[in-house]
Amino acid sequence: MAGTLILQAIVVLLALPVVWRVGDGVTWVSGGYIIGLAALMIVGSGLQRRPWALKFDLALQVLMIGTFVINITLGVLGLIFASVWAYILYLRRDIARRLDQGILPSQQISSVPDDSGEQN
């Protein structure tokens, strides 16, 4: 999740020149919002061990989707990253379910014989 936030911050900052050239350009408000959002994403990437980190991440996604009012390009990026975060949540839930059921490959007991010919 931290890596996804860093990548998202990079994409948001790289979209700044696009916002500059398309539409009304960059104002103090829109530029501050975009740079502030990217800064929050970078800070959030370091807070992933906190119990409230997932809520913070999802709040950042809501703020990112809210960039539709600044520029449609950033809003579309917000929807793309929202789908990435939805997939991350799906994977997280699936791994937790498999962990509870004991069916992850790392939880399986090997039946491969060792050097002495005995089963493990």
Short mmCIF file of N, CA and C in Angstrom, two decimals, residues 7 9 56 60 72 74-75 79 88 91:
data_model
loop_
_atom_site.label_atom_id
_atom_site.label_comp_id
_atom_site.label_asym_id
_atom_site.label_seq_id
_atom_site.Cartn_x
_atom_site.Cartn_y
_atom_site.Cartn_z
N LEU A 7 3.67 5.73 -5.81
CA LEU A 7 3.44 5.79 -7.25
C LEU A 7 2.33 6.78 -7.60
N ALA A 9 1.48 9.43 -5.87
CA ALA A 9 2.00 10.78 -5.67
C ALA A 9 2.84 11.21 -6.87
N PHE A 56 -7.17 6.39 6.15
CA PHE A 56 -6.45 7.54 5.61
C PHE A 56 -6.24 7.38 4.11
N LEU A 60 -7.75 9.69 1.06
CA LEU A 60 -6.94 10.28 -0.01
C LEU A 60 -7.53 9.98 -1.39
N ILE A 72 -10.49 17.53 -15.32
CA ILE A 72 -11.08 16.22 -15.60
C ILE A 72 -10.01 15.13 -15.69
N LEU A 74 -7.26 14.83 -13.90
CA LEU A 74 -6.94 14.35 -12.54
C LEU A 74 -8.09 13.52 -11.97
N GLY A 75 -9.31 13.90 -12.31
CA GLY A 75 -10.45 13.11 -11.85
C GLY A 75 -10.44 11.70 -12.43
N LEU A 79 -10.20 8.05 -10.55
CA LEU A 79 -11.02 6.84 -10.75
C LEU A 79 -10.15 5.62 -11.05
N ILE A 88 -6.69 -3.81 -4.41
CA ILE A 88 -5.85 -4.05 -3.23
C ILE A 88 -6.70 -4.54 -2.07
N LEU A 91 -7.69 -8.16 -2.71
CA LEU A 91 -6.57 -9.07 -2.43
C LEU A 91 -6.35 -9.24 -0.94
#
